[in-house]
mmCIF file with all atom_site columns, C-alpha atoms and ligand atoms in Angstrom:
data_model
loop_
_atom_site.group_PDB
_atom_site.id
_atom_site.type_symbol
_atom_site.label_atom_id
_atom_site.label_alt_id
_atom_site.label_comp_id
_atom_site.label_asym_id
_atom_site.label_entity_id
_atom_site.label_seq_id
_atom_site.pdbx_PDB_ins_code
_atom_site.Cartn_x
_atom_site.Cartn_y
_atom_site.Cartn_z
_atom_site.occupancy
_atom_site.B_iso_or_equiv
_atom_site.pdbx_formal_charge
_atom_site.auth_seq_id
_atom_site.auth_comp_id
_atom_site.auth_asym_id
_atom_site.auth_atom_id
_atom_site.pdbx_PDB_model_num
ATOM   1   C  CA  . UNK A 1 1   ? 30.337 140.206 12.014 1.00 95.00 ? 206 UNK A CA  1
ATOM   2   C  CA  . UNK A 1 2   ? 31.002 136.563 10.704 1.00 96.00 ? 207 UNK A CA  1
ATOM   3   C  CA  . UNK A 1 3   ? 28.377 134.177 10.190 1.00 97.00 ? 208 UNK A CA  1
ATOM   4   C  CA  . UNK A 1 4   ? 28.681 130.864 11.870 1.00 98.00 ? 209 UNK A CA  1
ATOM   5   C  CA  . UNK A 1 5   ? 26.698 127.687 10.434 1.00 98.00 ? 210 UNK A CA  1
ATOM   6   C  CA  . UNK A 1 6   ? 25.643 126.428 14.447 1.00 97.00 ? 211 UNK A CA  1
ATOM   7   C  CA  . UNK A 1 7   ? 25.249 122.685 13.142 1.00 97.00 ? 212 UNK A CA  1
ATOM   8   C  CA  . UNK A 1 8   ? 28.856 121.877 12.996 1.00 97.00 ? 213 UNK A CA  1
ATOM   9   C  CA  . UNK A 1 9   ? 30.412 125.256 13.999 1.00 98.00 ? 214 UNK A CA  1
ATOM   10  C  CA  . UNK A 1 10  ? 32.250 126.587 10.962 1.00 98.00 ? 215 UNK A CA  1
ATOM   11  C  CA  . UNK A 1 11  ? 32.653 129.946 9.860  1.00 98.00 ? 216 UNK A CA  1
ATOM   12  C  CA  . UNK A 1 12  ? 32.484 131.538 6.811  1.00 96.00 ? 217 UNK A CA  1
ATOM   13  C  CA  . UNK A 1 13  ? 36.089 132.379 5.214  1.00 95.00 ? 218 UNK A CA  1
ATOM   14  C  CA  . UNK A 1 14  ? 36.734 135.447 5.121  1.00 92.00 ? 219 UNK A CA  1
ATOM   15  C  CA  . UNK A 1 15  ? 40.033 138.003 6.125  1.00 92.00 ? 220 UNK A CA  1
ATOM   16  C  CA  . UNK A 1 16  ? 39.659 137.645 9.532  1.00 94.00 ? 221 UNK A CA  1
ATOM   17  C  CA  . UNK A 1 17  ? 39.416 133.725 9.711  1.00 97.00 ? 222 UNK A CA  1
ATOM   18  C  CA  . UNK A 1 18  ? 42.354 132.168 9.940  1.00 97.00 ? 223 UNK A CA  1
ATOM   19  C  CA  . UNK A 1 19  ? 42.145 128.407 8.658  1.00 98.00 ? 224 UNK A CA  1
ATOM   20  C  CA  . UNK A 1 20  ? 44.645 125.810 9.696  1.00 98.00 ? 225 UNK A CA  1
ATOM   21  C  CA  . UNK A 1 21  ? 45.308 122.021 8.214  1.00 98.00 ? 226 UNK A CA  1
ATOM   22  C  CA  . UNK A 1 22  ? 47.005 119.545 10.768 1.00 98.00 ? 227 UNK A CA  1
ATOM   23  C  CA  . UNK A 1 23  ? 47.906 116.005 8.788  1.00 98.00 ? 228 UNK A CA  1
ATOM   24  C  CA  . UNK A 1 24  ? 49.448 113.186 10.523 1.00 98.00 ? 229 UNK A CA  1
ATOM   25  C  CA  . UNK A 1 25  ? 53.213 113.910 9.187  1.00 98.00 ? 230 UNK A CA  1
ATOM   26  C  CA  . UNK A 1 26  ? 52.636 117.291 10.592 1.00 98.00 ? 231 UNK A CA  1
ATOM   27  C  CA  . UNK A 1 27  ? 52.738 115.820 13.710 1.00 98.00 ? 232 UNK A CA  1
ATOM   28  C  CA  . UNK A 1 28  ? 55.732 113.845 13.770 1.00 96.00 ? 233 UNK A CA  1
ATOM   29  C  CA  . UNK A 1 29  ? 56.785 112.953 17.479 1.00 96.00 ? 234 UNK A CA  1
ATOM   30  C  CA  . UNK A 1 30  ? 53.053 113.738 18.650 1.00 98.00 ? 235 UNK A CA  1
ATOM   31  C  CA  . UNK A 1 31  ? 51.980 110.469 18.976 1.00 98.00 ? 236 UNK A CA  1
ATOM   32  C  CA  . UNK A 1 32  ? 53.362 107.423 21.590 1.00 97.00 ? 237 UNK A CA  1
ATOM   33  C  CA  . UNK A 1 33  ? 53.423 104.362 18.720 1.00 98.00 ? 238 UNK A CA  1
ATOM   34  C  CA  . UNK A 1 34  ? 56.244 105.954 16.280 1.00 97.00 ? 239 UNK A CA  1
ATOM   35  C  CA  . UNK A 1 35  ? 55.958 102.705 14.451 1.00 98.00 ? 240 UNK A CA  1
ATOM   36  C  CA  . UNK A 1 36  ? 52.390 102.602 14.192 1.00 98.00 ? 241 UNK A CA  1
ATOM   37  C  CA  . UNK A 1 37  ? 52.968 106.467 12.756 1.00 98.00 ? 242 UNK A CA  1
ATOM   38  C  CA  . UNK A 1 38  ? 54.896 105.664 10.318 1.00 98.00 ? 243 UNK A CA  1
ATOM   39  C  CA  . UNK A 1 39  ? 52.722 103.108 8.479  1.00 98.00 ? 244 UNK A CA  1
ATOM   40  C  CA  . UNK A 1 40  ? 49.884 105.589 8.189  1.00 98.00 ? 245 UNK A CA  1
ATOM   41  C  CA  . UNK A 1 41  ? 48.880 107.713 5.214  1.00 98.00 ? 246 UNK A CA  1
ATOM   42  C  CA  . UNK A 1 42  ? 50.626 110.949 6.856  1.00 98.00 ? 247 UNK A CA  1
ATOM   43  C  CA  . UNK A 1 43  ? 48.518 112.943 4.192  1.00 98.00 ? 248 UNK A CA  1
ATOM   44  C  CA  . UNK A 1 44  ? 45.566 111.967 6.404  1.00 98.00 ? 249 UNK A CA  1
ATOM   45  C  CA  . UNK A 1 45  ? 44.421 114.495 7.991  1.00 98.00 ? 250 UNK A CA  1
ATOM   46  C  CA  . UNK A 1 46  ? 43.986 114.673 11.747 1.00 98.00 ? 251 UNK A CA  1
ATOM   47  C  CA  . UNK A 1 47  ? 42.716 118.192 12.507 1.00 99.00 ? 252 UNK A CA  1
ATOM   48  C  CA  . UNK A 1 48  ? 41.330 121.417 10.969 1.00 98.00 ? 253 UNK A CA  1
ATOM   49  C  CA  . UNK A 1 49  ? 41.013 125.216 12.863 1.00 98.00 ? 254 UNK A CA  1
ATOM   50  C  CA  . UNK A 1 50  ? 39.427 128.329 12.106 1.00 98.00 ? 255 UNK A CA  1
ATOM   51  C  CA  . UNK A 1 51  ? 40.678 131.650 14.329 1.00 98.00 ? 256 UNK A CA  1
ATOM   52  C  CA  . UNK A 1 52  ? 38.526 134.704 14.080 1.00 98.00 ? 257 UNK A CA  1
ATOM   53  C  CA  . UNK A 1 53  ? 40.594 137.360 14.783 1.00 97.00 ? 258 UNK A CA  1
ATOM   54  C  CA  . UNK A 1 54  ? 39.021 140.297 14.334 1.00 97.00 ? 259 UNK A CA  1
ATOM   55  C  CA  . UNK A 1 55  ? 41.531 142.786 16.484 1.00 97.00 ? 260 UNK A CA  1
ATOM   56  C  CA  . UNK A 1 56  ? 45.369 142.017 16.454 1.00 96.00 ? 261 UNK A CA  1
ATOM   57  C  CA  . UNK A 1 57  ? 46.808 138.815 18.314 1.00 97.00 ? 262 UNK A CA  1
ATOM   58  C  CA  . UNK A 1 58  ? 48.689 139.990 21.083 1.00 97.00 ? 263 UNK A CA  1
ATOM   59  C  CA  . UNK A 1 59  ? 45.716 142.852 21.916 1.00 98.00 ? 264 UNK A CA  1
ATOM   60  C  CA  . UNK A 1 60  ? 44.447 143.528 25.896 1.00 98.00 ? 265 UNK A CA  1
ATOM   61  C  CA  . UNK A 1 61  ? 41.004 143.141 26.685 1.00 98.00 ? 266 UNK A CA  1
ATOM   62  C  CA  . UNK A 1 62  ? 39.909 141.475 23.434 1.00 98.00 ? 267 UNK A CA  1
ATOM   63  C  CA  . UNK A 1 63  ? 38.626 137.610 22.651 1.00 98.00 ? 268 UNK A CA  1
ATOM   64  C  CA  . UNK A 1 64  ? 38.849 135.458 19.643 1.00 98.00 ? 269 UNK A CA  1
ATOM   65  C  CA  . UNK A 1 65  ? 36.243 132.647 19.048 1.00 98.00 ? 270 UNK A CA  1
ATOM   66  C  CA  . UNK A 1 66  ? 36.955 129.458 16.789 1.00 98.00 ? 271 UNK A CA  1
ATOM   67  C  CA  . UNK A 1 67  ? 35.955 126.122 15.998 1.00 98.00 ? 272 UNK A CA  1
ATOM   68  C  CA  . UNK A 1 68  ? 38.357 122.567 15.634 1.00 98.00 ? 273 UNK A CA  1
ATOM   69  C  CA  . UNK A 1 69  ? 37.247 119.741 14.196 1.00 98.00 ? 274 UNK A CA  1
ATOM   70  C  CA  . UNK A 1 70  ? 39.515 116.068 14.820 1.00 99.00 ? 275 UNK A CA  1
ATOM   71  C  CA  . UNK A 1 71  ? 38.490 113.494 12.627 1.00 98.00 ? 276 UNK A CA  1
ATOM   72  C  CA  . UNK A 1 72  ? 38.261 110.096 13.947 1.00 98.00 ? 277 UNK A CA  1
ATOM   73  C  CA  . UNK A 1 73  ? 41.063 107.947 14.282 1.00 98.00 ? 278 UNK A CA  1
ATOM   74  C  CA  . UNK A 1 74  ? 43.706 106.250 16.452 1.00 98.00 ? 279 UNK A CA  1
ATOM   75  C  CA  . UNK A 1 75  ? 47.569 106.065 15.689 1.00 98.00 ? 280 UNK A CA  1
ATOM   76  C  CA  . UNK A 1 76  ? 48.245 102.272 17.687 1.00 98.00 ? 281 UNK A CA  1
ATOM   77  C  CA  . UNK A 1 77  ? 45.824 102.533 20.587 1.00 98.00 ? 282 UNK A CA  1
ATOM   78  C  CA  . UNK A 1 78  ? 46.519 106.446 20.778 1.00 98.00 ? 283 UNK A CA  1
ATOM   79  C  CA  . UNK A 1 79  ? 43.107 108.937 19.940 1.00 98.00 ? 284 UNK A CA  1
ATOM   80  C  CA  . UNK A 1 80  ? 43.978 111.387 17.427 1.00 98.00 ? 285 UNK A CA  1
ATOM   81  C  CA  . UNK A 1 81  ? 44.523 114.595 19.254 1.00 98.00 ? 286 UNK A CA  1
ATOM   82  C  CA  . UNK A 1 82  ? 45.485 118.364 18.311 1.00 98.00 ? 287 UNK A CA  1
ATOM   83  C  CA  . UNK A 1 83  ? 49.594 119.365 19.868 1.00 98.00 ? 288 UNK A CA  1
ATOM   84  C  CA  . UNK A 1 84  ? 47.673 120.982 23.044 1.00 98.00 ? 289 UNK A CA  1
ATOM   85  C  CA  . UNK A 1 85  ? 49.391 123.682 24.717 1.00 98.00 ? 290 UNK A CA  1
ATOM   86  C  CA  . UNK A 1 86  ? 49.627 126.241 27.293 1.00 98.00 ? 291 UNK A CA  1
ATOM   87  C  CA  . UNK A 1 87  ? 48.444 129.799 26.873 1.00 98.00 ? 292 UNK A CA  1
ATOM   88  C  CA  . UNK A 1 88  ? 51.875 132.007 26.596 1.00 98.00 ? 293 UNK A CA  1
ATOM   89  C  CA  . UNK A 1 89  ? 50.526 134.619 28.896 1.00 98.00 ? 294 UNK A CA  1
ATOM   90  C  CA  . UNK A 1 90  ? 49.546 131.673 31.568 1.00 98.00 ? 295 UNK A CA  1
ATOM   91  C  CA  . UNK A 1 91  ? 46.854 133.389 34.084 1.00 98.00 ? 296 UNK A CA  1
ATOM   92  C  CA  . UNK A 1 92  ? 44.656 133.516 29.920 1.00 98.00 ? 297 UNK A CA  1
ATOM   93  C  CA  . UNK A 1 93  ? 41.240 130.916 30.646 1.00 98.00 ? 298 UNK A CA  1
ATOM   94  C  CA  . UNK A 1 94  ? 39.295 129.893 27.625 1.00 98.00 ? 299 UNK A CA  1
ATOM   95  C  CA  . UNK A 1 95  ? 35.767 128.352 26.880 1.00 98.00 ? 300 UNK A CA  1
ATOM   96  C  CA  . UNK A 1 96  ? 35.446 125.261 24.940 1.00 99.00 ? 301 UNK A CA  1
ATOM   97  C  CA  . UNK A 1 97  ? 31.717 124.043 23.582 1.00 98.00 ? 302 UNK A CA  1
ATOM   98  C  CA  . UNK A 1 98  ? 30.722 120.660 22.302 1.00 98.00 ? 303 UNK A CA  1
ATOM   99  C  CA  . UNK A 1 99  ? 28.829 120.814 18.814 1.00 98.00 ? 304 UNK A CA  1
ATOM   100 C  CA  . UNK A 1 100 ? 28.696 117.051 17.604 1.00 98.00 ? 305 UNK A CA  1
ATOM   101 C  CA  . UNK A 1 101 ? 30.909 113.943 18.212 1.00 98.00 ? 306 UNK A CA  1
ATOM   102 C  CA  . UNK A 1 102 ? 32.309 112.774 21.441 1.00 98.00 ? 307 UNK A CA  1
ATOM   103 C  CA  . UNK A 1 103 ? 35.578 113.427 22.704 1.00 98.00 ? 308 UNK A CA  1
ATOM   104 C  CA  . UNK A 1 104 ? 37.398 114.381 25.456 1.00 98.00 ? 309 UNK A CA  1
ATOM   105 C  CA  . UNK A 1 105 ? 39.603 117.283 27.045 1.00 98.00 ? 310 UNK A CA  1
ATOM   106 C  CA  . UNK A 1 106 ? 42.800 116.973 28.200 1.00 98.00 ? 311 UNK A CA  1
ATOM   107 C  CA  . UNK A 1 107 ? 43.479 119.517 30.952 1.00 98.00 ? 312 UNK A CA  1
ATOM   108 C  CA  . UNK A 1 108 ? 47.027 119.175 32.721 1.00 98.00 ? 313 UNK A CA  1
ATOM   109 C  CA  . UNK A 1 109 ? 48.371 121.991 35.843 1.00 98.00 ? 314 UNK A CA  1
ATOM   110 C  CA  . UNK A 1 110 ? 51.692 123.126 36.021 1.00 97.00 ? 315 UNK A CA  1
ATOM   111 C  CA  . UNK A 1 111 ? 52.823 120.065 37.820 1.00 97.00 ? 316 UNK A CA  1
ATOM   112 C  CA  . UNK A 1 112 ? 52.163 117.976 35.490 1.00 97.00 ? 317 UNK A CA  1
ATOM   113 C  CA  . UNK A 1 113 ? 49.128 116.533 36.869 1.00 97.00 ? 318 UNK A CA  1
ATOM   114 C  CA  . UNK A 1 114 ? 47.048 115.601 34.102 1.00 98.00 ? 319 UNK A CA  1
ATOM   115 C  CA  . UNK A 1 115 ? 42.969 114.823 34.249 1.00 98.00 ? 320 UNK A CA  1
ATOM   116 C  CA  . UNK A 1 116 ? 39.844 114.880 31.307 1.00 98.00 ? 321 UNK A CA  1
ATOM   117 C  CA  . UNK A 1 117 ? 36.275 116.157 30.918 1.00 98.00 ? 322 UNK A CA  1
ATOM   118 C  CA  . UNK A 1 118 ? 34.092 113.705 28.750 1.00 98.00 ? 323 UNK A CA  1
ATOM   119 C  CA  . UNK A 1 119 ? 32.882 116.272 25.552 1.00 98.00 ? 324 UNK A CA  1
ATOM   120 C  CA  . UNK A 1 120 ? 29.560 115.016 24.373 1.00 98.00 ? 325 UNK A CA  1
ATOM   121 C  CA  . UNK A 1 121 ? 27.071 117.738 22.111 1.00 98.00 ? 326 UNK A CA  1
ATOM   122 C  CA  . UNK A 1 122 ? 26.261 120.339 24.823 1.00 98.00 ? 327 UNK A CA  1
ATOM   123 C  CA  . UNK A 1 123 ? 29.360 119.890 27.044 1.00 98.00 ? 328 UNK A CA  1
ATOM   124 C  CA  . UNK A 1 124 ? 30.875 123.521 27.869 1.00 98.00 ? 329 UNK A CA  1
ATOM   125 C  CA  . UNK A 1 125 ? 34.176 123.251 29.353 1.00 99.00 ? 330 UNK A CA  1
ATOM   126 C  CA  . UNK A 1 126 ? 36.225 125.958 31.052 1.00 98.00 ? 331 UNK A CA  1
ATOM   127 C  CA  . UNK A 1 127 ? 39.766 125.999 30.743 1.00 99.00 ? 332 UNK A CA  1
ATOM   128 C  CA  . UNK A 1 128 ? 41.172 127.451 34.306 1.00 98.00 ? 333 UNK A CA  1
ATOM   129 C  CA  . UNK A 1 129 ? 44.446 130.044 33.758 1.00 98.00 ? 334 UNK A CA  1
ATOM   130 C  CA  . UNK A 1 130 ? 47.618 128.406 33.911 1.00 98.00 ? 335 UNK A CA  1
ATOM   131 C  CA  . UNK A 1 131 ? 45.907 124.865 32.568 1.00 98.00 ? 336 UNK A CA  1
ATOM   132 C  CA  . UNK A 1 132 ? 47.736 123.244 29.444 1.00 98.00 ? 337 UNK A CA  1
ATOM   133 C  CA  . UNK A 1 133 ? 44.808 121.672 27.100 1.00 98.00 ? 338 UNK A CA  1
ATOM   134 C  CA  . UNK A 1 134 ? 44.392 119.534 24.474 1.00 98.00 ? 339 UNK A CA  1
ATOM   135 C  CA  . UNK A 1 135 ? 40.942 117.714 23.053 1.00 98.00 ? 340 UNK A CA  1
ATOM   136 C  CA  . UNK A 1 136 ? 41.322 114.023 20.849 1.00 98.00 ? 341 UNK A CA  1
ATOM   137 C  CA  . UNK A 1 137 ? 38.431 112.110 19.469 1.00 98.00 ? 342 UNK A CA  1
ATOM   138 C  CA  . UNK A 1 138 ? 36.798 109.102 21.179 1.00 98.00 ? 343 UNK A CA  1
ATOM   139 C  CA  . UNK A 1 139 ? 34.121 108.509 19.023 1.00 98.00 ? 344 UNK A CA  1
ATOM   140 C  CA  . UNK A 1 140 ? 33.266 107.570 15.431 1.00 98.00 ? 345 UNK A CA  1
ATOM   141 C  CA  . UNK A 1 141 ? 32.379 110.626 13.649 1.00 98.00 ? 346 UNK A CA  1
ATOM   142 C  CA  . UNK A 1 142 ? 34.122 113.824 13.599 1.00 98.00 ? 347 UNK A CA  1
ATOM   143 C  CA  . UNK A 1 143 ? 34.461 115.903 16.634 1.00 99.00 ? 348 UNK A CA  1
ATOM   144 C  CA  . UNK A 1 144 ? 33.158 119.887 16.278 1.00 98.00 ? 349 UNK A CA  1
ATOM   145 C  CA  . UNK A 1 145 ? 33.681 122.154 19.151 1.00 98.00 ? 350 UNK A CA  1
ATOM   146 C  CA  . UNK A 1 146 ? 33.955 125.721 19.298 1.00 98.00 ? 351 UNK A CA  1
ATOM   147 C  CA  . UNK A 1 147 ? 36.100 127.924 21.783 1.00 98.00 ? 352 UNK A CA  1
ATOM   148 C  CA  . UNK A 1 148 ? 36.411 131.859 22.876 1.00 98.00 ? 353 UNK A CA  1
ATOM   149 C  CA  . UNK A 1 149 ? 39.837 132.985 24.166 1.00 98.00 ? 354 UNK A CA  1
ATOM   150 C  CA  . UNK A 1 150 ? 41.710 136.398 25.137 1.00 98.00 ? 355 UNK A CA  1
ATOM   151 C  CA  . UNK A 1 151 ? 43.239 138.059 22.135 1.00 98.00 ? 356 UNK A CA  1
ATOM   152 C  CA  . UNK A 1 152 ? 46.559 138.307 24.606 1.00 98.00 ? 357 UNK A CA  1
ATOM   153 C  CA  . UNK A 1 153 ? 46.621 134.786 25.429 1.00 98.00 ? 358 UNK A CA  1
ATOM   154 C  CA  . UNK A 1 154 ? 48.987 133.130 22.877 1.00 98.00 ? 359 UNK A CA  1
ATOM   155 C  CA  . UNK A 1 155 ? 50.170 130.091 22.959 1.00 98.00 ? 360 UNK A CA  1
ATOM   156 C  CA  . UNK A 1 156 ? 52.982 128.251 24.383 1.00 98.00 ? 361 UNK A CA  1
ATOM   157 C  CA  . UNK A 1 157 ? 53.741 124.764 22.058 1.00 98.00 ? 362 UNK A CA  1
ATOM   158 C  CA  . UNK A 1 158 ? 57.050 124.163 23.527 1.00 96.00 ? 363 UNK A CA  1
ATOM   159 C  CA  . UNK A 1 159 ? 56.621 122.559 27.012 1.00 95.00 ? 364 UNK A CA  1
ATOM   160 C  CA  . UNK A 1 160 ? 53.984 120.255 25.681 1.00 96.00 ? 365 UNK A CA  1
ATOM   161 C  CA  . UNK A 1 161 ? 56.170 119.914 22.468 1.00 95.00 ? 366 UNK A CA  1
ATOM   162 C  CA  . UNK A 1 162 ? 59.365 118.486 24.437 1.00 95.00 ? 367 UNK A CA  1
ATOM   163 C  CA  . UNK A 1 163 ? 57.596 116.551 27.063 1.00 95.00 ? 368 UNK A CA  1
ATOM   164 C  CA  . UNK A 1 164 ? 53.625 115.938 26.281 1.00 96.00 ? 369 UNK A CA  1
ATOM   165 C  CA  . UNK A 1 165 ? 50.905 115.916 28.945 1.00 98.00 ? 370 UNK A CA  1
ATOM   166 C  CA  . UNK A 1 166 ? 51.280 113.849 32.245 1.00 97.00 ? 371 UNK A CA  1
ATOM   167 C  CA  . UNK A 1 167 ? 48.966 111.431 30.515 1.00 98.00 ? 372 UNK A CA  1
ATOM   168 C  CA  . UNK A 1 168 ? 48.196 109.899 27.079 1.00 98.00 ? 373 UNK A CA  1
ATOM   169 C  CA  . UNK A 1 169 ? 44.109 109.278 26.532 1.00 98.00 ? 374 UNK A CA  1
ATOM   170 C  CA  . UNK A 1 170 ? 44.375 105.452 25.024 1.00 98.00 ? 375 UNK A CA  1
ATOM   171 C  CA  . UNK A 1 171 ? 41.908 103.296 23.279 1.00 98.00 ? 376 UNK A CA  1
ATOM   172 C  CA  . UNK A 1 172 ? 41.556 100.234 26.778 1.00 97.00 ? 377 UNK A CA  1
ATOM   173 C  CA  . UNK A 1 173 ? 39.352 97.095  26.201 1.00 96.00 ? 378 UNK A CA  1
ATOM   174 C  CA  . UNK A 1 174 ? 36.931 99.304  24.500 1.00 94.00 ? 379 UNK A CA  1
ATOM   175 C  CA  . UNK A 1 175 ? 36.747 102.368 26.305 1.00 96.00 ? 380 UNK A CA  1
ATOM   176 C  CA  . UNK A 1 176 ? 38.512 105.799 26.795 1.00 97.00 ? 381 UNK A CA  1
ATOM   177 C  CA  . UNK A 1 177 ? 41.365 105.839 29.396 1.00 97.00 ? 382 UNK A CA  1
ATOM   178 C  CA  . UNK A 1 178 ? 43.961 107.606 30.699 1.00 97.00 ? 383 UNK A CA  1
ATOM   179 C  CA  . UNK A 1 179 ? 47.033 106.454 31.102 1.00 97.00 ? 384 UNK A CA  1
ATOM   180 C  CA  . UNK A 1 180 ? 49.478 107.898 32.699 1.00 93.00 ? 385 UNK A CA  1
ATOM   181 C  CA  . UNK A 1 181 ? 52.933 108.523 31.366 1.00 73.00 ? 386 UNK A CA  1
ATOM   182 C  CA  . UNK A 1 182 ? 55.940 106.497 33.338 1.00 65.00 ? 387 UNK A CA  1
ATOM   183 C  CA  . UNK A 1 183 ? 58.399 109.127 34.968 1.00 54.00 ? 388 UNK A CA  1
HETATM 184 C  C1  . S6P B 2 .   ? 43.315 128.346 21.016 1.00 71.13 ? 89  S6P B C1  1
HETATM 185 C  C2  . S6P B 2 .   ? 42.134 127.131 21.110 1.00 71.13 ? 89  S6P B C2  1
HETATM 186 C  C3  . S6P B 2 .   ? 42.008 126.117 19.624 1.00 71.13 ? 89  S6P B C3  1
HETATM 187 C  C4  . S6P B 2 .   ? 42.776 125.232 19.316 1.00 71.13 ? 89  S6P B C4  1
HETATM 188 C  C5  . S6P B 2 .   ? 42.793 124.516 18.733 1.00 71.13 ? 89  S6P B C5  1
HETATM 189 C  C6  . S6P B 2 .   ? 43.699 123.205 17.787 1.00 71.13 ? 89  S6P B C6  1
HETATM 190 O  O1  . S6P B 2 .   ? 43.462 128.730 22.294 1.00 71.13 ? 89  S6P B O1  1
HETATM 191 O  O2  . S6P B 2 .   ? 42.219 126.130 22.072 1.00 71.13 ? 89  S6P B O2  1
HETATM 192 O  O3  . S6P B 2 .   ? 41.354 126.818 18.653 1.00 71.13 ? 89  S6P B O3  1
HETATM 193 O  O4  . S6P B 2 .   ? 43.805 126.233 19.215 1.00 71.13 ? 89  S6P B O4  1
HETATM 194 O  O5  . S6P B 2 .   ? 41.657 123.638 19.270 1.00 71.13 ? 89  S6P B O5  1
HETATM 195 O  O6  . S6P B 2 .   ? 45.024 123.040 19.047 1.00 71.13 ? 89  S6P B O6  1
HETATM 196 P  P1  . S6P B 2 .   ? 46.316 123.191 18.974 1.00 71.13 ? 89  S6P B P1  1
HETATM 197 O  O7  . S6P B 2 .   ? 46.894 122.762 20.470 1.00 71.13 ? 89  S6P B O7  1
HETATM 198 O  O8  . S6P B 2 .   ? 47.459 122.902 17.884 1.00 71.13 ? 89  S6P B O8  1
HETATM 199 O  O9  . S6P B 2 .   ? 46.436 124.513 19.338 1.00 71.13 ? 89  S6P B O9  1
HETATM 200 ZN ZN1 . ZN  B 3 .   ? 43.787 127.772 24.216 1.00 71.13 ? 90  ZN  B ZN1 1
#
């Protein structure tokens, strides 16, 4: 058992809780506007993740629990966002549930068809098998959400690192708009 603060999703640190922080500098190449990225303080924290892994990574039949906090911000017109990934075992699904803030869950199938679901306090999202997923903060406050995924899902970042998603979430005319990448 561990303790979670339901007001923000944060887990009590412990031996089974892994923590990571991603700064702008660690997200080189993620955002479309490289010029805007270079002009920013690269020590700026974009997002933090905690993952409770009570059994070994890769174990079939188990579950992991985690939370993500994405800071508000933009690189050029593009909202602060996570790397995004497919699960290494592509047929593994996942749940996300939003605690606070406003954002978007960006989803992409294996043919690069990309769509989004709005994230708001209380929204619960099912990420189906075979679907790449990334989250972005479209609001002015931190976006907090929790997640639950199979312990044998694994993470495949490579495909998305190389090709990105089929669309980017941009701030256009005062609103969040999913803009399709040109081929
Ligand atoms: C794990 C789950 C989340 C993400 C986190 C950061 O399956 O989807 O905990 O790891 O939101 O995103 P990313 O793409 O950097 O792992
Ligand atoms: Zn995932």
